[in-house]
GROMACS .gro file of C-alpha atoms in nm:
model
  402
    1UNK     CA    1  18.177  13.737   5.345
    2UNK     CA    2  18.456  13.713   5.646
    3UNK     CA    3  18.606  14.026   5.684
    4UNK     CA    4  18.995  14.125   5.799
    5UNK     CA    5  18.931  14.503   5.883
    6UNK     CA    6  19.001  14.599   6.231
    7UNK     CA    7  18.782  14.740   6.429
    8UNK     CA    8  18.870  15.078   6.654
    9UNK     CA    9  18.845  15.042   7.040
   10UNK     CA   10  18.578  15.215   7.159
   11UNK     CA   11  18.627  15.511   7.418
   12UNK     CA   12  18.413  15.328   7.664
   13UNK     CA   13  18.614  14.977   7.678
   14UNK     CA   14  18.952  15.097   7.480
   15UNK     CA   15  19.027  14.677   7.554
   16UNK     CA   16  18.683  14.543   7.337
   17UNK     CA   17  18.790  14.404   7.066
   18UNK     CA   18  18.530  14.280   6.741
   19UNK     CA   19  18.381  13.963   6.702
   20UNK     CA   20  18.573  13.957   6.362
   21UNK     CA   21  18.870  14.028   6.489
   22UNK     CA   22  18.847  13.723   6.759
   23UNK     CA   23  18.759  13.504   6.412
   24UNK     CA   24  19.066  13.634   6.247
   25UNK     CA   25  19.288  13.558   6.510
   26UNK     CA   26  19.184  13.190   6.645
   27UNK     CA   27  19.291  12.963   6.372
   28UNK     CA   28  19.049  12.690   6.450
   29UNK     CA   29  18.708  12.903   6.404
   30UNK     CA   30  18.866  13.024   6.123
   31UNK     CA   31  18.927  12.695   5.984
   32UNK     CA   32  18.572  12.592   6.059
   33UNK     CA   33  18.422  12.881   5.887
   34UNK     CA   34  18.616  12.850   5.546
   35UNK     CA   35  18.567  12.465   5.571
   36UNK     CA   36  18.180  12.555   5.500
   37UNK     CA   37  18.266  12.822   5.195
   38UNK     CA   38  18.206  12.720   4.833
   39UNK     CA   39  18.534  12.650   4.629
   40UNK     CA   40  18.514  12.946   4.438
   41UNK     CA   41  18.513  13.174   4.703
   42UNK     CA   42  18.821  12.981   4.876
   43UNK     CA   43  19.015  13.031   4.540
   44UNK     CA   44  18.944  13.414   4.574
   45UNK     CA   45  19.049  13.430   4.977
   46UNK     CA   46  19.327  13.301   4.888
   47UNK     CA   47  19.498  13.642   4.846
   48UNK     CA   48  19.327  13.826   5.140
   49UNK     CA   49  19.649  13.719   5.338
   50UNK     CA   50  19.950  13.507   5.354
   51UNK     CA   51  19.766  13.325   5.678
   52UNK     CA   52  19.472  13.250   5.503
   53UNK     CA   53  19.698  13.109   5.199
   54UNK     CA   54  19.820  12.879   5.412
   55UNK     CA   55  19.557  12.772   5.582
   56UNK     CA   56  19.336  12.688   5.271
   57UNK     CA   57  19.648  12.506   5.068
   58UNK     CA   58  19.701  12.332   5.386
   59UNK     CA   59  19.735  11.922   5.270
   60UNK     CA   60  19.489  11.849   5.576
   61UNK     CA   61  19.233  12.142   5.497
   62UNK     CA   62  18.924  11.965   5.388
   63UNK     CA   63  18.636  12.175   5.249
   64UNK     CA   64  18.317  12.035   5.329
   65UNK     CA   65  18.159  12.127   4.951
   66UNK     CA   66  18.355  11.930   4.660
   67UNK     CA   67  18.278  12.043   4.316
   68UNK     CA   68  18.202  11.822   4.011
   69UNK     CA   69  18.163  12.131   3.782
   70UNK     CA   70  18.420  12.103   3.485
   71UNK     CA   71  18.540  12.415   3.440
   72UNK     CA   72  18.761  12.320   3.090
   73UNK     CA   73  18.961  12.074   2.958
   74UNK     CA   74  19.313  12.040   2.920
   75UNK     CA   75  19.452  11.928   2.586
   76UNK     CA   76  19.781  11.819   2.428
   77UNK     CA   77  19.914  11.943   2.150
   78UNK     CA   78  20.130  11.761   1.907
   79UNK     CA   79  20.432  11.907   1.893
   80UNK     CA   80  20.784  11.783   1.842
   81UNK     CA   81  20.896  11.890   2.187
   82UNK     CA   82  21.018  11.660   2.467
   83UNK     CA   83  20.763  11.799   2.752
   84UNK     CA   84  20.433  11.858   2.603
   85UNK     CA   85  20.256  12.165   2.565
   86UNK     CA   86  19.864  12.186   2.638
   87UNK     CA   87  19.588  12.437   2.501
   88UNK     CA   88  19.261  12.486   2.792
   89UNK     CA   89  18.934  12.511   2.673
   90UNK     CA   90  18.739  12.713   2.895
   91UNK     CA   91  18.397  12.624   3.027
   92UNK     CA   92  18.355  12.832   3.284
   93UNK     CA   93  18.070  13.149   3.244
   94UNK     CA   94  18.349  13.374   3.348
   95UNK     CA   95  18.688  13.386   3.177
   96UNK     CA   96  18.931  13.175   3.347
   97UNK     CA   97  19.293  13.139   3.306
   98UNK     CA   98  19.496  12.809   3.232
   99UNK     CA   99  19.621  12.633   3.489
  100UNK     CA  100  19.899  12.558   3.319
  101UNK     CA  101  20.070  12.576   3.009
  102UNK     CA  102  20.292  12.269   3.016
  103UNK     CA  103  20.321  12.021   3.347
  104UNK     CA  104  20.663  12.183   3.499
  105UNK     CA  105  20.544  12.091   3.886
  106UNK     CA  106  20.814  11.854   3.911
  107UNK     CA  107  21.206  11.851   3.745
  108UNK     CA  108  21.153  11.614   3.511
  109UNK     CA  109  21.376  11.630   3.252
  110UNK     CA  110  21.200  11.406   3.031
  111UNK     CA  111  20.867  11.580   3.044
  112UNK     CA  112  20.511  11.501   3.173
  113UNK     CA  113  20.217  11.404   3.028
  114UNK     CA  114  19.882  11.356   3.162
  115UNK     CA  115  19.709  10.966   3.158
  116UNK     CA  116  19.360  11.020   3.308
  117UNK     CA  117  19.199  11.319   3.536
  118UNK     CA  118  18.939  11.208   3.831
  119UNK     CA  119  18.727  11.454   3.996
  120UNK     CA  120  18.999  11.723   4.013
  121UNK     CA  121  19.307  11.489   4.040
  122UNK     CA  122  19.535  11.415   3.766
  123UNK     CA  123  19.735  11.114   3.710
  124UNK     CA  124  20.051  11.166   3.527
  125UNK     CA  125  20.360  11.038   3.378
  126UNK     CA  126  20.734  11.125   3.286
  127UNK     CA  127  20.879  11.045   2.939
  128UNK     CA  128  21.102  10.791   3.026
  129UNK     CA  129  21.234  10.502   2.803
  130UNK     CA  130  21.495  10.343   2.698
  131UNK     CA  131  21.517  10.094   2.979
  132UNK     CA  132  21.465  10.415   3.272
  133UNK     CA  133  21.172  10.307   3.495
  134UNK     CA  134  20.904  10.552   3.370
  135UNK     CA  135  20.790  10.779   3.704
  136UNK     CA  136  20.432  10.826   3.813
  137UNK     CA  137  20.278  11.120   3.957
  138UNK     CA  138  19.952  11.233   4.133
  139UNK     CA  139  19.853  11.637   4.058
  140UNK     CA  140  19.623  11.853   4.168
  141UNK     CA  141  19.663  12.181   3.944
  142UNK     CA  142  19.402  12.408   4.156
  143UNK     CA  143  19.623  12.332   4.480
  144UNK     CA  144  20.002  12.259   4.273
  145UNK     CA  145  20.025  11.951   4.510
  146UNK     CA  146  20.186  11.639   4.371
  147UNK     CA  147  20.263  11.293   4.544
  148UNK     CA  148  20.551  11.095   4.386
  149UNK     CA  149  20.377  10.712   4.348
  150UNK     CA  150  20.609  10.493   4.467
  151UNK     CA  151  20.785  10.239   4.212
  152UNK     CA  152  20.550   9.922   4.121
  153UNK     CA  153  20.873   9.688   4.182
  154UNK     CA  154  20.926   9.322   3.976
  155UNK     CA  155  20.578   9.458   3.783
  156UNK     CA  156  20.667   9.724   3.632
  157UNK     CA  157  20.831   9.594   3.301
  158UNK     CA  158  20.488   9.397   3.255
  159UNK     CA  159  20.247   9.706   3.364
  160UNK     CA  160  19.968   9.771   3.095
  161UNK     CA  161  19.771  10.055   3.251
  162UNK     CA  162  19.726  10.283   3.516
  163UNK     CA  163  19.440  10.388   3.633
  164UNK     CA  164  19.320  10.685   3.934
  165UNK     CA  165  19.041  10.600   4.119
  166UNK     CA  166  18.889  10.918   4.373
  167UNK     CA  167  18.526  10.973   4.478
  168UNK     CA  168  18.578  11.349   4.705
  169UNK     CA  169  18.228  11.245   4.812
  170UNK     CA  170  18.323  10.899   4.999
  171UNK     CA  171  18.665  11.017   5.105
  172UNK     CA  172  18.954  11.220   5.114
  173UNK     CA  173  19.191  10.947   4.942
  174UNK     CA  174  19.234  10.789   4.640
  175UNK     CA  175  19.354  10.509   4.500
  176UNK     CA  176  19.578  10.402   4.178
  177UNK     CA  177  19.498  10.060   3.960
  178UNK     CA  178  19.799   9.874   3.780
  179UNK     CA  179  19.725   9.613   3.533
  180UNK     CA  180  20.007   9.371   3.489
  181UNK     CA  181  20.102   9.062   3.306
  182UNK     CA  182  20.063   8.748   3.570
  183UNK     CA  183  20.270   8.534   3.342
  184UNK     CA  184  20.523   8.653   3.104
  185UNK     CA  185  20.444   8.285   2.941
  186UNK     CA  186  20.069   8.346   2.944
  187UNK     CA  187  19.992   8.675   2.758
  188UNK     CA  188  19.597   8.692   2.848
  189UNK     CA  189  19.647   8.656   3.220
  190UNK     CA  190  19.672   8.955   3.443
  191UNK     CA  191  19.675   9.084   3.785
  192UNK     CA  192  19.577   9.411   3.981
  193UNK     CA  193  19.810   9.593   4.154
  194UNK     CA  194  19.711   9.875   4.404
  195UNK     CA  195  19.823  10.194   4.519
  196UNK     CA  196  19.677  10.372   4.819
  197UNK     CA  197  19.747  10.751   4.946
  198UNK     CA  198  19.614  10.611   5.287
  199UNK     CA  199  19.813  10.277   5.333
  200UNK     CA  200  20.096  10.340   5.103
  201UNK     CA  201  20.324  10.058   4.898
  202UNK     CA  202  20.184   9.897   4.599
  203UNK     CA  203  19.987   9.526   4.717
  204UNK     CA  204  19.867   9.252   4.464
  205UNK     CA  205  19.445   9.263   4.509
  206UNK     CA  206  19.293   8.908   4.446
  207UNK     CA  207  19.376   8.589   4.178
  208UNK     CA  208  19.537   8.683   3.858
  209UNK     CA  209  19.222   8.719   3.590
  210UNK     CA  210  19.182   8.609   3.221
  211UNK     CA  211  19.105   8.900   3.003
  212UNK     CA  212  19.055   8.915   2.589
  213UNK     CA  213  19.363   9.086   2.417
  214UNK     CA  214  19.099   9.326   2.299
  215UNK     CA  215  19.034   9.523   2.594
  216UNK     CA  216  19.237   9.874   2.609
  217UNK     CA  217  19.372   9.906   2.936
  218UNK     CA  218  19.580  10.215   2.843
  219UNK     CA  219  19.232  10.469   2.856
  220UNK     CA  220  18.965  10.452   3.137
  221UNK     CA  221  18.706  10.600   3.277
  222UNK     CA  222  18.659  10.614   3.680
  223UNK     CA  223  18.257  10.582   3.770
  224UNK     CA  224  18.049  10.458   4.024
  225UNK     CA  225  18.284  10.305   4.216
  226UNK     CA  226  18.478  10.109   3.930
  227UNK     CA  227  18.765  10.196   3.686
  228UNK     CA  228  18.620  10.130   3.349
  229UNK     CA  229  18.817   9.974   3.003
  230UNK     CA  230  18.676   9.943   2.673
  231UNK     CA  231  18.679   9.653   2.487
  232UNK     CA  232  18.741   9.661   2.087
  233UNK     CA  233  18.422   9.411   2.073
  234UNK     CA  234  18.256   9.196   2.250
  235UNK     CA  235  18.166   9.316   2.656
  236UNK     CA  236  18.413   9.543   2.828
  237UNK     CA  237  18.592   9.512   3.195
  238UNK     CA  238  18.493   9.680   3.538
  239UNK     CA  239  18.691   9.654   3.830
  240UNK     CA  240  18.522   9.789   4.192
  241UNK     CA  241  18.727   9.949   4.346
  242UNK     CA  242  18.635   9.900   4.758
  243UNK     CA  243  18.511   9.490   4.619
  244UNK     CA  244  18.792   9.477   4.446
  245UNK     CA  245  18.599   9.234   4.199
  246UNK     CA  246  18.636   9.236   3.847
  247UNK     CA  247  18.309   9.213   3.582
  248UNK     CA  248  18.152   9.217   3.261
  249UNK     CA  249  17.989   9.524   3.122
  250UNK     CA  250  17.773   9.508   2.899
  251UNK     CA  251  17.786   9.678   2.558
  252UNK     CA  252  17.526   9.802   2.245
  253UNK     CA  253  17.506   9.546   1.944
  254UNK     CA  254  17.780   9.588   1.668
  255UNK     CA  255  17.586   9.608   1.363
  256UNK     CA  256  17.772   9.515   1.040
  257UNK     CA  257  18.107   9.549   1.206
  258UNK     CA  258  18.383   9.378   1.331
  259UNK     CA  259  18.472   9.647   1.526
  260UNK     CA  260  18.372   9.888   1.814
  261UNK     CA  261  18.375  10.232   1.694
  262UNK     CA  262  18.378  10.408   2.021
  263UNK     CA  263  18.390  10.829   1.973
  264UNK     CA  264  18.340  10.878   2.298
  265UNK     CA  265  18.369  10.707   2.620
  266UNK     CA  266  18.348  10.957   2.992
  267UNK     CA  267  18.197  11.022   3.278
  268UNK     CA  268  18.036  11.346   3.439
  269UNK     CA  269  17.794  11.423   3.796
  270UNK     CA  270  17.800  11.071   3.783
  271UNK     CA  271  17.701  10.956   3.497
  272UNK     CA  272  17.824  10.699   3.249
  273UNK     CA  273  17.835  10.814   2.877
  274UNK     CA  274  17.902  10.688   2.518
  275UNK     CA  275  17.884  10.753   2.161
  276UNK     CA  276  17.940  10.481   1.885
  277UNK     CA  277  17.924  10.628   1.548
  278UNK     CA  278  17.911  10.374   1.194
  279UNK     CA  279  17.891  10.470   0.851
  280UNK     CA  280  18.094  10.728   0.682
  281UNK     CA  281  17.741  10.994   0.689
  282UNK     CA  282  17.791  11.011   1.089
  283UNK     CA  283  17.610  11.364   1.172
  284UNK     CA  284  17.308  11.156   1.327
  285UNK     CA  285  17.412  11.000   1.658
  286UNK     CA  286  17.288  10.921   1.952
  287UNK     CA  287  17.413  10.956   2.309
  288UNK     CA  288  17.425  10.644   2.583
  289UNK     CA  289  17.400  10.673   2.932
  290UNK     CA  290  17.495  10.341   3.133
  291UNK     CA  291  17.225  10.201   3.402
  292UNK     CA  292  17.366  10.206   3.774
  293UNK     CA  293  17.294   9.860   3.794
  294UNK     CA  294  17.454   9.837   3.505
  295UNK     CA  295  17.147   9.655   3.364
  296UNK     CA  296  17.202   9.830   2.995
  297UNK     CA  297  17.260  10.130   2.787
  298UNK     CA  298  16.967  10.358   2.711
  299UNK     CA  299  16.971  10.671   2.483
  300UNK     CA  300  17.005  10.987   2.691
  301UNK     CA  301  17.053  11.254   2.370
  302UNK     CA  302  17.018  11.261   2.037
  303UNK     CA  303  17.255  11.496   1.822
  304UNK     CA  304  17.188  11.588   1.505
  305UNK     CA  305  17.501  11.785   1.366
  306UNK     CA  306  17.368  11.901   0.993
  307UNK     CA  307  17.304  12.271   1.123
  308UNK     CA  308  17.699  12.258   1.258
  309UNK     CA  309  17.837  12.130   0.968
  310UNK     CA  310  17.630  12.383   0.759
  311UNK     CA  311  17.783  12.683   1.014
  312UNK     CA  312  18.140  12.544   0.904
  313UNK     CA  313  18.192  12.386   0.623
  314UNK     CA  314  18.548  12.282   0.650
  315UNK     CA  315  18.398  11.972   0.878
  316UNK     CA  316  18.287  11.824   0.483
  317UNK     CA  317  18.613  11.619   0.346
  318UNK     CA  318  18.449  11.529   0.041
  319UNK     CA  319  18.595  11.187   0.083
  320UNK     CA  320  18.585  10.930   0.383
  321UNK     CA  321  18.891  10.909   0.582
  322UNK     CA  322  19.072  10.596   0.619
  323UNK     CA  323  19.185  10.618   0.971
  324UNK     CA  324  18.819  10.706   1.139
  325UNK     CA  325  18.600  10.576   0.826
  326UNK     CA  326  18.391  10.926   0.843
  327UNK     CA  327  18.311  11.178   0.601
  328UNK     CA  328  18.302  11.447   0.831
  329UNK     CA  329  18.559  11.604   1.044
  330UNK     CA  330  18.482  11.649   1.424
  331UNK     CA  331  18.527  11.437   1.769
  332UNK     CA  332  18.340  11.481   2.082
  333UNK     CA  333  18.611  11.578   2.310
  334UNK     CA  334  18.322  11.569   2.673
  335UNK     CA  335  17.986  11.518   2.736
  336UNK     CA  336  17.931  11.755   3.033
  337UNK     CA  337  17.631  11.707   3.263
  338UNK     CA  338  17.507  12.034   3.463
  339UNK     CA  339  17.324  12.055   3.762
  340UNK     CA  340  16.988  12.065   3.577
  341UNK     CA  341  16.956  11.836   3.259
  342UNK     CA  342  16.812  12.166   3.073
  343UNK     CA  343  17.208  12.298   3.012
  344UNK     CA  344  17.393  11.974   2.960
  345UNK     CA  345  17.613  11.995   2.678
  346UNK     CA  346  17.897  11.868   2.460
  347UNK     CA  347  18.185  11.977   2.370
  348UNK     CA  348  18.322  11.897   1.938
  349UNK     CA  349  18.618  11.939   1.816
  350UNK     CA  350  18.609  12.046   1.452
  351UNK     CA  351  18.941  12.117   1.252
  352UNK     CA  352  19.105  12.400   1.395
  353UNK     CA  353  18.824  12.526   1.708
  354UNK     CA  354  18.657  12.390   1.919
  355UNK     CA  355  18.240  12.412   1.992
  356UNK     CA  356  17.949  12.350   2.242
  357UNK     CA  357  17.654  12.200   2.124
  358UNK     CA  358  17.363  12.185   2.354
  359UNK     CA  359  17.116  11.934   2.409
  360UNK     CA  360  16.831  12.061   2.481
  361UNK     CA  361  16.780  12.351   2.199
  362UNK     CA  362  17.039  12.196   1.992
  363UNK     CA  363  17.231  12.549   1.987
  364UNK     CA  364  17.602  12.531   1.940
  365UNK     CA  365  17.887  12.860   1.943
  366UNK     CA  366  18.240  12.827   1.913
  367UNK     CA  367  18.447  12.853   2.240
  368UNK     CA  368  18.809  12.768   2.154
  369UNK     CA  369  19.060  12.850   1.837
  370UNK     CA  370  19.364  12.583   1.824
  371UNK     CA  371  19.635  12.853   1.706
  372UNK     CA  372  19.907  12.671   1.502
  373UNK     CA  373  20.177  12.490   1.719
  374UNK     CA  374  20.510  12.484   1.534
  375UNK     CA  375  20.490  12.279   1.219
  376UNK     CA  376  20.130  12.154   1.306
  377UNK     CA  377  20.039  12.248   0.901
  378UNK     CA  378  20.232  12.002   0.826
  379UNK     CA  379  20.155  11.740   1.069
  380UNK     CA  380  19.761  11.763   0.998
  381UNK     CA  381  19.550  11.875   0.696
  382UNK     CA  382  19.303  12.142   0.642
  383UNK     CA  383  19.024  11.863   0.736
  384UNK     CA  384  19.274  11.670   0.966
  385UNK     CA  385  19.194  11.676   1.384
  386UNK     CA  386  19.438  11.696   1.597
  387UNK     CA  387  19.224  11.535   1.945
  388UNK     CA  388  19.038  11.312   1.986
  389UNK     CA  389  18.803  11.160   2.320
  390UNK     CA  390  19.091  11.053   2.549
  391UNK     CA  391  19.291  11.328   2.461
  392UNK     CA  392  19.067  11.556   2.669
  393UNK     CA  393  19.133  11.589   3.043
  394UNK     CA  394  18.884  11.742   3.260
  395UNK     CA  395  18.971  12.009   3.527
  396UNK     CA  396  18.748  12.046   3.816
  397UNK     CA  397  18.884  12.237   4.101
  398UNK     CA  398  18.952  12.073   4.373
  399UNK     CA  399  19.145  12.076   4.709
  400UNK     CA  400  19.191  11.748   4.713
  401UNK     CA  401  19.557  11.641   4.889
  402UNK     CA  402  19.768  11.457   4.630
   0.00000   0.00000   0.00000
């Protein structure tokens, strides 16, 4: 560990002065040497001194090691209020404090939510409606940085999702995906739209594209190059990011269904996951992992749930809901890779907590109590959930510029 203490002048050379004292006070060795430090012990020499604050929240500092360790998840609650409040589940081995507690970064008087997080970035919006032009922001909540996105222009009545695309690992930038309508006449036609924190103004990418009504371009996931979008049935969409091609993916069989019943649909340490759960009896599932050729889906876990629901019983409705179809009460809120397979988990959300469930040993403990939020008791039941899959954001810490 760098250290700050002076040392004395000796009586022989009262003029020497200590190799860490010559570190200390040339801001370019410095800069080298915390470049090269793990993120974790930037965030803590952070407070050894207003210089090396500023140095490390520098926008051009760039560490050389970029996590892509989720430390929690940020979730909103539902609650009446005009900017929304989120809970943090922690995931961290030591006990880490929120981030934040609502998104006040900016003076935005119609309040923030968050639309998608990306390897430590989050990409958010304001409030706005009735007729405002709704405002677009990039935040990173380990540095506090923000970047206002510049308005889409003509586009932005017709915008159906935005998407953040950032790989810390292939560069320092990142890059934000519009889908628009091509033709308010043609409803199914659409065209890209691109942001860039390197070049700047929105551009048009490519030939407007035909795409099925059924594909939700409001949630995606950002992997291996590509912004992903689910499609209600049938293949789902992929567009490459650097190609800046658009493709098929292809999707499990729908048995007996009409529709997809996605639970769960994310990405960690780059990997591609999902859960489809049928049948109202839904504690036997399996997880899917998505080929990087994306040649097909093949089963990476299998979850069996019957010991949870035994542990607490409130998950049993005794009847099948109508909105999800399932006799049980839980969502998976992550699937979170590790470094070695052996403590990959996932993270449920049961009425009223949340819990980690381990692959491996099948283990599971409780990590996070939703307290009640205003009149929540009366906006959900006893059995009821309050989050589901795309409600979870991911934080990773990051010094990522926005």
């Amino acid at each position: 560990m760098l250290s700050t203490k002076k040392t004395k002048p000796s009586s022989s050379n009262p003029y020497q002065i200590s190799s860490s004292d010559t570190i200390a006070s040339n801001q370019d060795i410095l800069t080298l040497i915390l470049r090269c430090l793990p993120l974790k012990s930037l965030l803590k020499f952070k407070t050894v001194s207003k210089h090396w604050l500023s140095l490390i929240t520098d926008p051009r500092f760039r560490p050389k090691h970029s996590s892509t360790t989720i430390s929690g998840l940020f979730l909103r609650r539902l609650s009446g209020r005009t900017n929304p409040i989120f809970d943090f589940v922690n995931l961290s081995p030591h006990l880490s404090r929120a981030p934040f507690r609502s998104l006040t970064f900016v003076n935005d008087r119609s309040g923030i939510r968050i639309l998608q997080s990306c390897n430590g970035l989050l990409l958010c919006c304001s409030f706005r409606a009735n007729g405002f032009q709704t405002a677009y922001y990039v935040y990173n909540p380990t540095t506090k940085h923000y970047t206002v996105l510049p308005p889409l222009g003509s586009s932005r009545n017709n915008a159906f999702g935005f998407s953040l695309a950032f790989d810390p690992s292939k560069s320092s930038h990142y890059k934000v995906i519009c889908i628009t309508n091509s033709d308010p006449d043609l409803p199914d036609h659409y065209r890209v739209e691109i942001y860039s924190s390197e070049t700047g103004p929105w551009r048009p990418s490519g030939r407007p594209f035909v795409a099925p009504s059924h594909v939700q371009f409001k949630n995606c996931v950002f992997w291996n190059g590509a912004i992903h979008w689910l499609s209600d049935w049938g293949d789902s969409l992929c567009f490459h990011v650097e190609e800046e091609k658009m493709r098929d993916i292809p999707m499990p069989s729908i048995l007996d269904e009409d529709v997809r019943r996605c639970r769960y649909f994310g990405e960690s340490r780059g990997h591609l996951h999902l859960v489809e759960i049928y049948g109202p009896d839904n504690l036997l599932f399996d997880v899917f992992e998505m080929e990087r050729d994306y040649s097909g889906w093949f089963v990476k876990y299998r979850v069996d749930l019957n010991p949870v629901a035994a542990s607490f019983p409130e998950m049993v409705r005794g009847y099948v809901d109508p909105i999800d179809l399932q006799f049980y009460a839980f969502s998976v809120l992550c699937v979170v890779r590790e470094e070695t397979d052996e403590g990959s988990f996932m993270v449920l959300h049961l009425p009223h907590k949340a819990i980690r469930y381990n692959f491996k040993d099948n283990s599971f403990s409780k990590v996070h109590d939703f307290a009640p939020l205003g009149s929540r008791a009366e906006l959900v039941g006893d059995n009821s959930l309050e989050f589901e899959c795309f409600d979870a954001y991911q934080f990773i810490e990051s010094f990522a510029c926005a």
